[in-house]
Coordinates of C-alpha atoms and ligand atoms in Angstrom, one line a residue:
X1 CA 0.0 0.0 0.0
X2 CA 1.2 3.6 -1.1
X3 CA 2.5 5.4 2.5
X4 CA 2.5 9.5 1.6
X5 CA 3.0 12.4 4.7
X6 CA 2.0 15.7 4.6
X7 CA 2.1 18.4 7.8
X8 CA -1.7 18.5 8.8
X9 CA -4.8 16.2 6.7
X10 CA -8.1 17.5 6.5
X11 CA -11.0 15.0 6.4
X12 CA -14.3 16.5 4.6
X13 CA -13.9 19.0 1.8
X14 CA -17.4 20.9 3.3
X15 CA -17.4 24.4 4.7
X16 CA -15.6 23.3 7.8
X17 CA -13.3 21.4 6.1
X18 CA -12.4 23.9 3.0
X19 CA -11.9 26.3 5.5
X20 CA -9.7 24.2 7.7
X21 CA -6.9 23.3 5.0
X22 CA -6.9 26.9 4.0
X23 CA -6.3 28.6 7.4
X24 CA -4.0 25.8 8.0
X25 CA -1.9 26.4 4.7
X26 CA -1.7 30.0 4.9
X27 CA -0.1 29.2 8.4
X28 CA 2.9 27.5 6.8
X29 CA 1.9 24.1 6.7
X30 CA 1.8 21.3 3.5
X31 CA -2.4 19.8 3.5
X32 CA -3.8 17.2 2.3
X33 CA -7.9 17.7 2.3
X34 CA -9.7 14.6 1.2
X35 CA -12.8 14.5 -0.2
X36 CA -15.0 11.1 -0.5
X37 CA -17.0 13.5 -3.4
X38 CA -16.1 14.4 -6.6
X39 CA -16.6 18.3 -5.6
X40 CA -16.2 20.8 -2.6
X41 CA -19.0 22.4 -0.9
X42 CA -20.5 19.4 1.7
X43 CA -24.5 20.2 1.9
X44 CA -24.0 23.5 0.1
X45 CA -22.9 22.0 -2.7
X46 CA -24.7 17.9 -2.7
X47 CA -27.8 19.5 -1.0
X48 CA -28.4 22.5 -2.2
X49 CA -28.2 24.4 1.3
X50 CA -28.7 28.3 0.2
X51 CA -28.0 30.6 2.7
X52 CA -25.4 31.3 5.3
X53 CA -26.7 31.9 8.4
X54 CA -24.3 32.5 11.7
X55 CA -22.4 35.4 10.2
X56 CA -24.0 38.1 12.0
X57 CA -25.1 39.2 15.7
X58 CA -28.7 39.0 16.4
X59 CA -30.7 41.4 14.6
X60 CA -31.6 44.4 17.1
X61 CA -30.8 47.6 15.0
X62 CA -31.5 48.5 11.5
X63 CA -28.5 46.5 9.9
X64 CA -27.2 43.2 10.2
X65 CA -23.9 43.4 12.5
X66 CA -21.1 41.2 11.9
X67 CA -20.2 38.7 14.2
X68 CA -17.6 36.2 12.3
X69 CA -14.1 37.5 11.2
X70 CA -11.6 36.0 9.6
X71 CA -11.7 33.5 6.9
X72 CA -15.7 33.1 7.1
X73 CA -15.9 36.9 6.4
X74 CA -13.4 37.0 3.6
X75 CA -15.6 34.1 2.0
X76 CA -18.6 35.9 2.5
X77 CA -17.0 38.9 0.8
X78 CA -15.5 37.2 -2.1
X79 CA -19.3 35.4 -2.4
X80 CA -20.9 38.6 -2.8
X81 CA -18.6 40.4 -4.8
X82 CA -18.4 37.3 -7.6
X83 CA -22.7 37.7 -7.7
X84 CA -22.9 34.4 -6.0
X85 CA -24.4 36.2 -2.9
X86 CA -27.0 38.6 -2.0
X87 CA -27.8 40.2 1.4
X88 CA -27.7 40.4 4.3
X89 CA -31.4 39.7 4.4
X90 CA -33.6 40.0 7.5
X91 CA -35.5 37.3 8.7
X92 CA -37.5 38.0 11.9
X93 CA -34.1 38.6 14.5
X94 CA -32.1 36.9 12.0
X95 CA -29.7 38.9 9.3
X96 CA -28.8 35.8 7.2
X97 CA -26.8 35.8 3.5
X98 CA -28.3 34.2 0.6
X99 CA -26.1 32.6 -1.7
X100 CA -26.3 30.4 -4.5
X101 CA -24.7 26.9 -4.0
X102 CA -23.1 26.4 -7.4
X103 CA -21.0 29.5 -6.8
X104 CA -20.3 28.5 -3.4
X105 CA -18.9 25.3 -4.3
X106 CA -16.9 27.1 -7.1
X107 CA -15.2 29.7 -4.7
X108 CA -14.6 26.5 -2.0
X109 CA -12.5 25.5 -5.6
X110 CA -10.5 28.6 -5.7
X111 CA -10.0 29.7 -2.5
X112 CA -8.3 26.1 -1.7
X113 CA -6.3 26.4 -5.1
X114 CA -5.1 29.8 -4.4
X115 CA -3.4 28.4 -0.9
X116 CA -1.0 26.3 -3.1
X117 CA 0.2 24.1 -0.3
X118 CA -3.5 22.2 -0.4
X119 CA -3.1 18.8 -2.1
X120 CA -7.1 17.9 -2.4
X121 CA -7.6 14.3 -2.9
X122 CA -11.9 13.6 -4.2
X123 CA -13.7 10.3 -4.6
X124 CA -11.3 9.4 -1.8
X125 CA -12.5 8.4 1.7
X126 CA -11.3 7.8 5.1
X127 CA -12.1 4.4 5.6
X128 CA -9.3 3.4 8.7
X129 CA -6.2 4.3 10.2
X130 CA -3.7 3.5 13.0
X131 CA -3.2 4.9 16.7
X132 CA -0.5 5.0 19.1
X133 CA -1.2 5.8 22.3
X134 CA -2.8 9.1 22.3
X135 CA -2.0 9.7 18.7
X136 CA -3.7 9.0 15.3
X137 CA -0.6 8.4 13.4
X138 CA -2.1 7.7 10.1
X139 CA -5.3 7.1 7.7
X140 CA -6.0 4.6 5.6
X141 CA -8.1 6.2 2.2
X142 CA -10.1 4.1 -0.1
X143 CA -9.6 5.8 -3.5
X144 CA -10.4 4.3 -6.7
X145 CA -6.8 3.8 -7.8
X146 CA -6.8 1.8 -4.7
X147 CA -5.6 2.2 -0.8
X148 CA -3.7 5.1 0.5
X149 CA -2.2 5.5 3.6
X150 CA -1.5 9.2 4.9
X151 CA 0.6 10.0 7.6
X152 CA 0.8 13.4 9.5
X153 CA 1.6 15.2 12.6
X154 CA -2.0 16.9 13.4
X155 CA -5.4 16.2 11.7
X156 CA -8.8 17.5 11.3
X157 CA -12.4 16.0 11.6
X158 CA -14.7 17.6 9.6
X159 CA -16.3 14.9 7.9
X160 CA -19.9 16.2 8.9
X161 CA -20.8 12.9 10.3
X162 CA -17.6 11.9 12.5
X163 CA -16.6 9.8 9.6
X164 CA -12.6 10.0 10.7
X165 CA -13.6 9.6 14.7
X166 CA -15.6 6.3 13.7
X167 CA -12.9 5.2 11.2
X168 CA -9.9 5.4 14.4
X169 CA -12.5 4.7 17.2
X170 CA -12.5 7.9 18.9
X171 CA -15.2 8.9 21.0
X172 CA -18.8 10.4 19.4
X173 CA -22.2 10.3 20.1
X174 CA -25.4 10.2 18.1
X175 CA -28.9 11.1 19.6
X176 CA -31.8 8.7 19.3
X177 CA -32.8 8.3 15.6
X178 CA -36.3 9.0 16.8
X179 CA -34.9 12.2 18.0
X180 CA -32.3 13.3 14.9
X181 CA -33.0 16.5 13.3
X182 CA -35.0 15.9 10.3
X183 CA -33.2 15.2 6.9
X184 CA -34.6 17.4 4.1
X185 CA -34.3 17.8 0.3
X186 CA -33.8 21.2 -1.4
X187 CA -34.8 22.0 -5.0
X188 CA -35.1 25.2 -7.2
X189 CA -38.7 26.4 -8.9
X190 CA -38.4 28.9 -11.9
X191 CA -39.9 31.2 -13.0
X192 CA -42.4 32.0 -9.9
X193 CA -44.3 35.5 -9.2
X194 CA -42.4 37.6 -6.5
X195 CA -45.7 38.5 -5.9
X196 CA -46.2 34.7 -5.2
X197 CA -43.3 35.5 -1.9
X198 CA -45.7 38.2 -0.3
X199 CA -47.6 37.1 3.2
X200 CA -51.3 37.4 1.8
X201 CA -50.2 35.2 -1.4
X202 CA -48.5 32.8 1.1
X203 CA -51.5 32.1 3.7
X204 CA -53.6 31.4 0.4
X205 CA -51.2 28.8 -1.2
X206 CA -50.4 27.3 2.2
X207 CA -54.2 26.5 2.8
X208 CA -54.0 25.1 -0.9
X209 CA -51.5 22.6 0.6
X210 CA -52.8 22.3 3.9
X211 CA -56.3 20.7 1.9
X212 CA -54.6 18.6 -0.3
X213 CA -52.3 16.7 2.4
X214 CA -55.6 16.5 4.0
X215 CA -57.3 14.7 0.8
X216 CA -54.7 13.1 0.4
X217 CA -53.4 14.5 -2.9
X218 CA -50.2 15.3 -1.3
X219 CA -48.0 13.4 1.1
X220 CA -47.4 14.9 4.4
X221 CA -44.1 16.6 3.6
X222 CA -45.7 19.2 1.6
X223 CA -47.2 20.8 5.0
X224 CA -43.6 22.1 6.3
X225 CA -42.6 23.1 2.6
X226 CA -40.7 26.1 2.8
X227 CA -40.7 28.5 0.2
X228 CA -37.4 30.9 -0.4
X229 CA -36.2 33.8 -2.6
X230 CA -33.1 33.7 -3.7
X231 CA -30.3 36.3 -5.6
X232 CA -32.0 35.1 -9.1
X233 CA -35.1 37.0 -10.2
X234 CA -37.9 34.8 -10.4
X235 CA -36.3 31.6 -8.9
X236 CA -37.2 30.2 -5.7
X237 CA -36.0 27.6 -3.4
X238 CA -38.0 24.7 -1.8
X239 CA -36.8 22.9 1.4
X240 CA -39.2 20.0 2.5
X241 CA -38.6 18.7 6.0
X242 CA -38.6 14.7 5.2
X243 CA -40.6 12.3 7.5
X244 CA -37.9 10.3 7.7
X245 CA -37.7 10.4 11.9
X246 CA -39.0 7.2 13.2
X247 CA -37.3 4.6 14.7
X248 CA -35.3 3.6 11.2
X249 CA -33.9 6.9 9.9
X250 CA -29.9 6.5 10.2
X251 CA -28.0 9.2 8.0
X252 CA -24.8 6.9 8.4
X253 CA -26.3 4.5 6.2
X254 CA -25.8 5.6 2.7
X255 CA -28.2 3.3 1.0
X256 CA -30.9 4.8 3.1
X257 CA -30.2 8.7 1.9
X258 CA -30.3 7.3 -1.4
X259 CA -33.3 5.7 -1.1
X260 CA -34.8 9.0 1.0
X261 CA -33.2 10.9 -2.3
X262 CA -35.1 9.3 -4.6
X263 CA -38.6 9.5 -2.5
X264 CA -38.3 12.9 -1.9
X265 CA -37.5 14.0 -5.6
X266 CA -40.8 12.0 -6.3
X267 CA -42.7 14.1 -3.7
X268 CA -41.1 17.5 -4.9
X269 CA -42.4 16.4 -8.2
X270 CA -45.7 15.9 -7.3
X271 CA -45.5 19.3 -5.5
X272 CA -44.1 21.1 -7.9
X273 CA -46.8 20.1 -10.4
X274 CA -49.5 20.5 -7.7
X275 CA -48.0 24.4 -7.4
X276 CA -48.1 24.9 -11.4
X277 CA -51.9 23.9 -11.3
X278 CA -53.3 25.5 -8.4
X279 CA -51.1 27.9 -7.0
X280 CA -51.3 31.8 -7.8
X281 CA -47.5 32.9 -9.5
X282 CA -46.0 29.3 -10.0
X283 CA -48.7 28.5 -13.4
X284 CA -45.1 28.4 -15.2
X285 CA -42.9 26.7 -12.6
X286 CA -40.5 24.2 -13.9
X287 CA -38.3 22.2 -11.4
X288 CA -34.2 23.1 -11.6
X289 CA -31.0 23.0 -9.3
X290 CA -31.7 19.4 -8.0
X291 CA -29.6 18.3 -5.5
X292 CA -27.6 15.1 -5.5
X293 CA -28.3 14.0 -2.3
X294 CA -30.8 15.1 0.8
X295 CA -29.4 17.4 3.2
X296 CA -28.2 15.6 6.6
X297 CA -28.4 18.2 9.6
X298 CA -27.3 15.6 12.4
X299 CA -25.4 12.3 12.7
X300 CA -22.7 11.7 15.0
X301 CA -21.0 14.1 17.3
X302 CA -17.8 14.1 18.1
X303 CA -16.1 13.8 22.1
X304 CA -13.7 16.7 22.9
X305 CA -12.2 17.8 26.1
X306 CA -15.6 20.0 26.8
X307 CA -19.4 19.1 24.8
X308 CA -21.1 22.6 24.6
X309 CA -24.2 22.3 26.3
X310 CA -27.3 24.3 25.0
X311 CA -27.3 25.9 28.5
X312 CA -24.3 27.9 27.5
X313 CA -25.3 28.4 24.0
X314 CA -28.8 30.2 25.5
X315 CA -26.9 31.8 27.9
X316 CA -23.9 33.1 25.8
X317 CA -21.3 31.9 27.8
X318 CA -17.4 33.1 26.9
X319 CA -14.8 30.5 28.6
X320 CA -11.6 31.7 28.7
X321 CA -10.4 29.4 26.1
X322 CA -12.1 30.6 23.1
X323 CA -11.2 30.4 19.8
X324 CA -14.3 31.5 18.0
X325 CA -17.8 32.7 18.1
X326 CA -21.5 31.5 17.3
X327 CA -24.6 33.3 17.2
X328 CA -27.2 31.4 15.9
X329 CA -31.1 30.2 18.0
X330 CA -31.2 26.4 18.6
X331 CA -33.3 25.1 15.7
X332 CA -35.3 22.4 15.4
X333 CA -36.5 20.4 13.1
X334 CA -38.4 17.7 14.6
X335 CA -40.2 14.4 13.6
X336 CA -43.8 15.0 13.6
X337 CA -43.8 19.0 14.4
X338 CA -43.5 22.3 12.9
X339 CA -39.6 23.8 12.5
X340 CA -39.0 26.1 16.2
X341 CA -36.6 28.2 16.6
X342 CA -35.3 29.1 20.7
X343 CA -33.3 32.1 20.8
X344 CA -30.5 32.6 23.5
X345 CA -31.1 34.9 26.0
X346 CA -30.7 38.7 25.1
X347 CA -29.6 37.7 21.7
X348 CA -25.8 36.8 23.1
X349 CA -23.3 35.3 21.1
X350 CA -21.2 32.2 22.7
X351 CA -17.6 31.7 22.8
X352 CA -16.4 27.8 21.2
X353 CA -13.5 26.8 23.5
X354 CA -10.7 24.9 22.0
X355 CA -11.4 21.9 24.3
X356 CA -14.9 21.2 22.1
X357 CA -12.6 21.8 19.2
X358 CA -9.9 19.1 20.8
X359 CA -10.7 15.2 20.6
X360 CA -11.1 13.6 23.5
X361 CA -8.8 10.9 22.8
X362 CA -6.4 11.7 20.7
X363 CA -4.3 14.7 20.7
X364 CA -3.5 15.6 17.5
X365 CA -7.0 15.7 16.0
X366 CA -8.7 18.8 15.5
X367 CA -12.9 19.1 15.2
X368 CA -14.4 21.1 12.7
X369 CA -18.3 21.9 11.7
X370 CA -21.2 20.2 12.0
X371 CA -19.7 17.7 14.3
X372 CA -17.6 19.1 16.7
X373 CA -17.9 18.4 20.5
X374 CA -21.8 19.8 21.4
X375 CA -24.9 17.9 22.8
X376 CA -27.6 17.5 20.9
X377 CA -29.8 20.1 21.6
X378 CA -26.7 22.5 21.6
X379 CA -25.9 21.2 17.4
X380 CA -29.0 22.4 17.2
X381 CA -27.9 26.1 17.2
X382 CA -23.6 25.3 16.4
X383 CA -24.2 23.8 13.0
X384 CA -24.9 26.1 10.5
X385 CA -21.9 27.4 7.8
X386 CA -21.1 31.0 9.9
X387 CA -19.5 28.7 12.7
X388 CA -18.4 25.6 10.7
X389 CA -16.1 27.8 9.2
X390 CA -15.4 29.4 11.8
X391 CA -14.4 26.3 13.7
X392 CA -13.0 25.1 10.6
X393 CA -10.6 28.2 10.9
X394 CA -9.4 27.9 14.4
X395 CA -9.1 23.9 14.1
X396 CA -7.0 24.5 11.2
X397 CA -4.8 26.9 13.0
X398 CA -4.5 24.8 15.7
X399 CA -3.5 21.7 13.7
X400 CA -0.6 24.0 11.8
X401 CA 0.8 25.0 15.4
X402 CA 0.6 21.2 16.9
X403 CA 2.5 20.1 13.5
X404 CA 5.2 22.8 13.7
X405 CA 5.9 21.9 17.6
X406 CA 4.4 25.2 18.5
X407 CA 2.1 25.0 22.1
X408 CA -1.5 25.3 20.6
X409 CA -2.7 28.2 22.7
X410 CA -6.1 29.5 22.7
X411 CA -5.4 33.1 22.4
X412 CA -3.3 33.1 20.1
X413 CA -5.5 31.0 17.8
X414 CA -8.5 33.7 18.8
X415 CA -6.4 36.3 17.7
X416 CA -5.3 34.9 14.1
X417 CA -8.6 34.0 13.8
X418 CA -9.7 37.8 14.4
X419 CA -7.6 38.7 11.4
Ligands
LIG1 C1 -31.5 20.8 4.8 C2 -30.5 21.6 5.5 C3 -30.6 23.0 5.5 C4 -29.7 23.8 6.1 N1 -29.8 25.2 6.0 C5 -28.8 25.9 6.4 C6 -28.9 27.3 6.2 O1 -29.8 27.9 5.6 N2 -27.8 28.1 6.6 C7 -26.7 27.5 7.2 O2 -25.8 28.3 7.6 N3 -26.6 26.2 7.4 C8 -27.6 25.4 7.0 N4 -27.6 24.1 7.2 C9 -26.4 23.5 8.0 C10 -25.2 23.4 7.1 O3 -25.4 23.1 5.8 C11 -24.2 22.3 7.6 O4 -24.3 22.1 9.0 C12 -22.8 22.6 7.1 O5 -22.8 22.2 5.8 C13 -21.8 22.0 7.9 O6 -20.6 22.0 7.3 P1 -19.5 20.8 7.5 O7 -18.3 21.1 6.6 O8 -19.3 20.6 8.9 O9 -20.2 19.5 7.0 P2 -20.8 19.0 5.5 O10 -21.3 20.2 4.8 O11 -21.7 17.9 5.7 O12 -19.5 18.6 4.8 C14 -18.8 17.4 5.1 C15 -18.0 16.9 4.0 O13 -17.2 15.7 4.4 C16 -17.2 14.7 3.3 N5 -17.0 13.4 4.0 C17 -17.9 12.7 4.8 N6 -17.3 11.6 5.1 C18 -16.1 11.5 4.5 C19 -15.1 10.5 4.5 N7 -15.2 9.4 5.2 N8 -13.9 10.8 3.8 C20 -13.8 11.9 3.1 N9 -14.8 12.9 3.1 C21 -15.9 12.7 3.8 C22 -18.6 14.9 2.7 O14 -18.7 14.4 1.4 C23 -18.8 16.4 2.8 O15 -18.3 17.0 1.6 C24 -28.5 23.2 6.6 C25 -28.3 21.9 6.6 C26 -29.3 21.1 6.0 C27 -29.0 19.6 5.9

């Protein structure tokens, strides 16, 4: 089996990840980011995911106020100024940027080609690996030119799911499938009304679907379909919560989310055409911008050296040993109930200490994203893109340090990560 090394590896070429490999190659170091894909992006790019939220402070004065720095800022920046965003946009208390996913995953292309020390390796996955002691000391990939085994001083988890953690047996949770967040499945409608957007239109096309769930005309999922805008005139996006809670649902299990992939395109189908016939604004609607994939907001979590508790997300607690910031409200998407959104108290921001960002068992791996160290009601609020890259960031930095000998110390990550 081919042996290569590099300074840091990246596992999981999504927001987290991107971001990761390029904070940790403009720190010095030689990365390797491996993607099991064949593109960049994660859920923005497979699923379609079209905004970023977790960017801003909580929306009290007339403009949205930034909250991220660093790299997630210069991305958002860069988004807007190529057309592939538009915003912010304020949502209730929320000040959230719209963005369009293909041009998302095509700036995740350049900004990890600019770094020029990022080696990305696609259609390659993290499959296995070896430990010593407290150290991961290599990966095995499963690529299709065969197996690769990568060695390197520091790596970093952001495979979404806690795909590396379960590959080396490091320690990660996964709530009850009964109690996961809901899976859902995002697809584009064009042209549609604006006029179809407004409240009044809304409440009458709602009650449209409300009566045909009831007559059965549509399946249940159409009752939580949630309908868009987005930076193209006369396209919309529609996110249907899937019903795929229960006591079988397991997002791990990747013949499941193709089989819940091919369901749901069949129910946005029927939706779609149920919208065209009865629906005031969508006579013309054609379906576009399919996704490859549902959109998976929970799997497993992975163990650091502190799990963020929603307690101190609500409360906005700051340990001492921050490296980054979130603002987001825990969000819910249930089996069997409406989405709900709980806000921390006041609006507060809360600090991510580098323990959550530190594995419990090994000590040179690094989390990243949707499944760094948090319960699960506290994922609820720590996933979205604002923070994955932001944790991305300060996990990457921290991985750079470990694999040049340097201490990793909180405040100085904080403060490259301020930059
Ligand atoms: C339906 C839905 C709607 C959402 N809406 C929003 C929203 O409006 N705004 C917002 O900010 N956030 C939203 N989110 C949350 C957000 O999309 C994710 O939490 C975010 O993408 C997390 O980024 P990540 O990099 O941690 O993980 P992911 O985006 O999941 O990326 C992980 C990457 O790792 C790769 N990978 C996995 N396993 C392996 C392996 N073994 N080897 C190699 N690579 C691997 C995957 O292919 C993927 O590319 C939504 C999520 C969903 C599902």
């Amino acid at each position: 089996m081919k042996t290569r090394s590099f300074d840091v590896v990246v596992a999981g070429g999504g927001p987290a990840g991107v971001a990761a490999a390029v904070s940790a190659s403009r720190s010095g170091a030689r990365v390797l980011l491996v993607e099991r894909e064949a593109g960049l992006g994660g859920n923005v790019r497979a699923a379609k995911v079209h905004s970023i939220c977790g960017l801003y402070r909580c929306g009290a004065g007339p403009g949205a106020e930034p909250l991220q720095t660093g790299l997630a800022m210069e991305f958002a920046r860069r988004l807007v100024a190529s057309g592939g965003a538009c915003g912010p946009r304020r949502f209730g208390r929320l000040d959230v940027l719209l963005q369009e996913p293909e041009a998302f995953a095509h700036l995740c292309e350049d900004w990890v080609t600019e770094a020029k020390t990022i080696e990305v390796m696609r259609n390659a996955r993290v499959t296995g690996g070896e430990v010593e002691g407290r150290r991961v000391k290599s990966l095995h990939l499963t690529t299709q030119a065969g197996r690769v085994t990568i060695e390197a001083a520091a790596f970093v988890e952001a495979t979404g799911d806690g795909n590396l953690a379960a590959a080396v047996s490091l320690s990660a949770e996964s709530a009850l499938r009964q109690e996961l967040q809901r899976p859902a499945y995002i697809f584009g409608l064009q042209p549609v009304a604006s006029a179809a957007l407004a409240p009044a239109a809304r409440l009458a096309w709602s009650a449209l679907l409300v009566a045909a769930v009831r007559d059965g005309r549509l399946g249940a999922g159409a009752l939580g379909a949630a309908v868009r805008p987005t930076c193209r005139d006369g396209m919309v996006r529609v996110t249907l919560d899937l019903a795929a809670g229960g006591g079988d649902y397991d997002p791990c299990d990747e013949v499941q989310v193709r089989r819940l992939t091919v369901e749901a395109r069949e129910s946005a189908e029927m939706l779609t055409d149920f919208l065209r016939r009865e629906a005031a604004g969508f006579e013309k609607a054609e379906g576009c911008s399919w996704p490859e994939r549902i959109g998976i907001r929970e799997s497993r979590r992975v163990m650091g050296r502190h799990v963020i508790t929603a307690n101190e997300v609500l409360s906005g607690v700051v340990p001492e040993d921050t490296v980054c910031f979130s603002f987001w409200p825990l969000e819910w998407h249930e089996a069997g109930a409406a989405m709900r959104l709980v806000y921390p108290d006041n609006g507060a921001a809360c600090g991510v200490p580098l323990r959550a960002l530190r594995s419990q068992d090994a000590d040179n791996v690094f989390l990243a994203g949707r499944c760094f160290s948090a319960t699960h009601e506290a994922q609820a609020a720590l996933r979205v893109i604002g923070t994955s890259m932001a944790t991305g960031q300060a996990a990457g930095q921290a991985a750079a340090c470990l694999s040049r000998g340097v201490v990793v110390d909180a405040g100085a990550i904080r403060e490259a990560c301020a930059r």
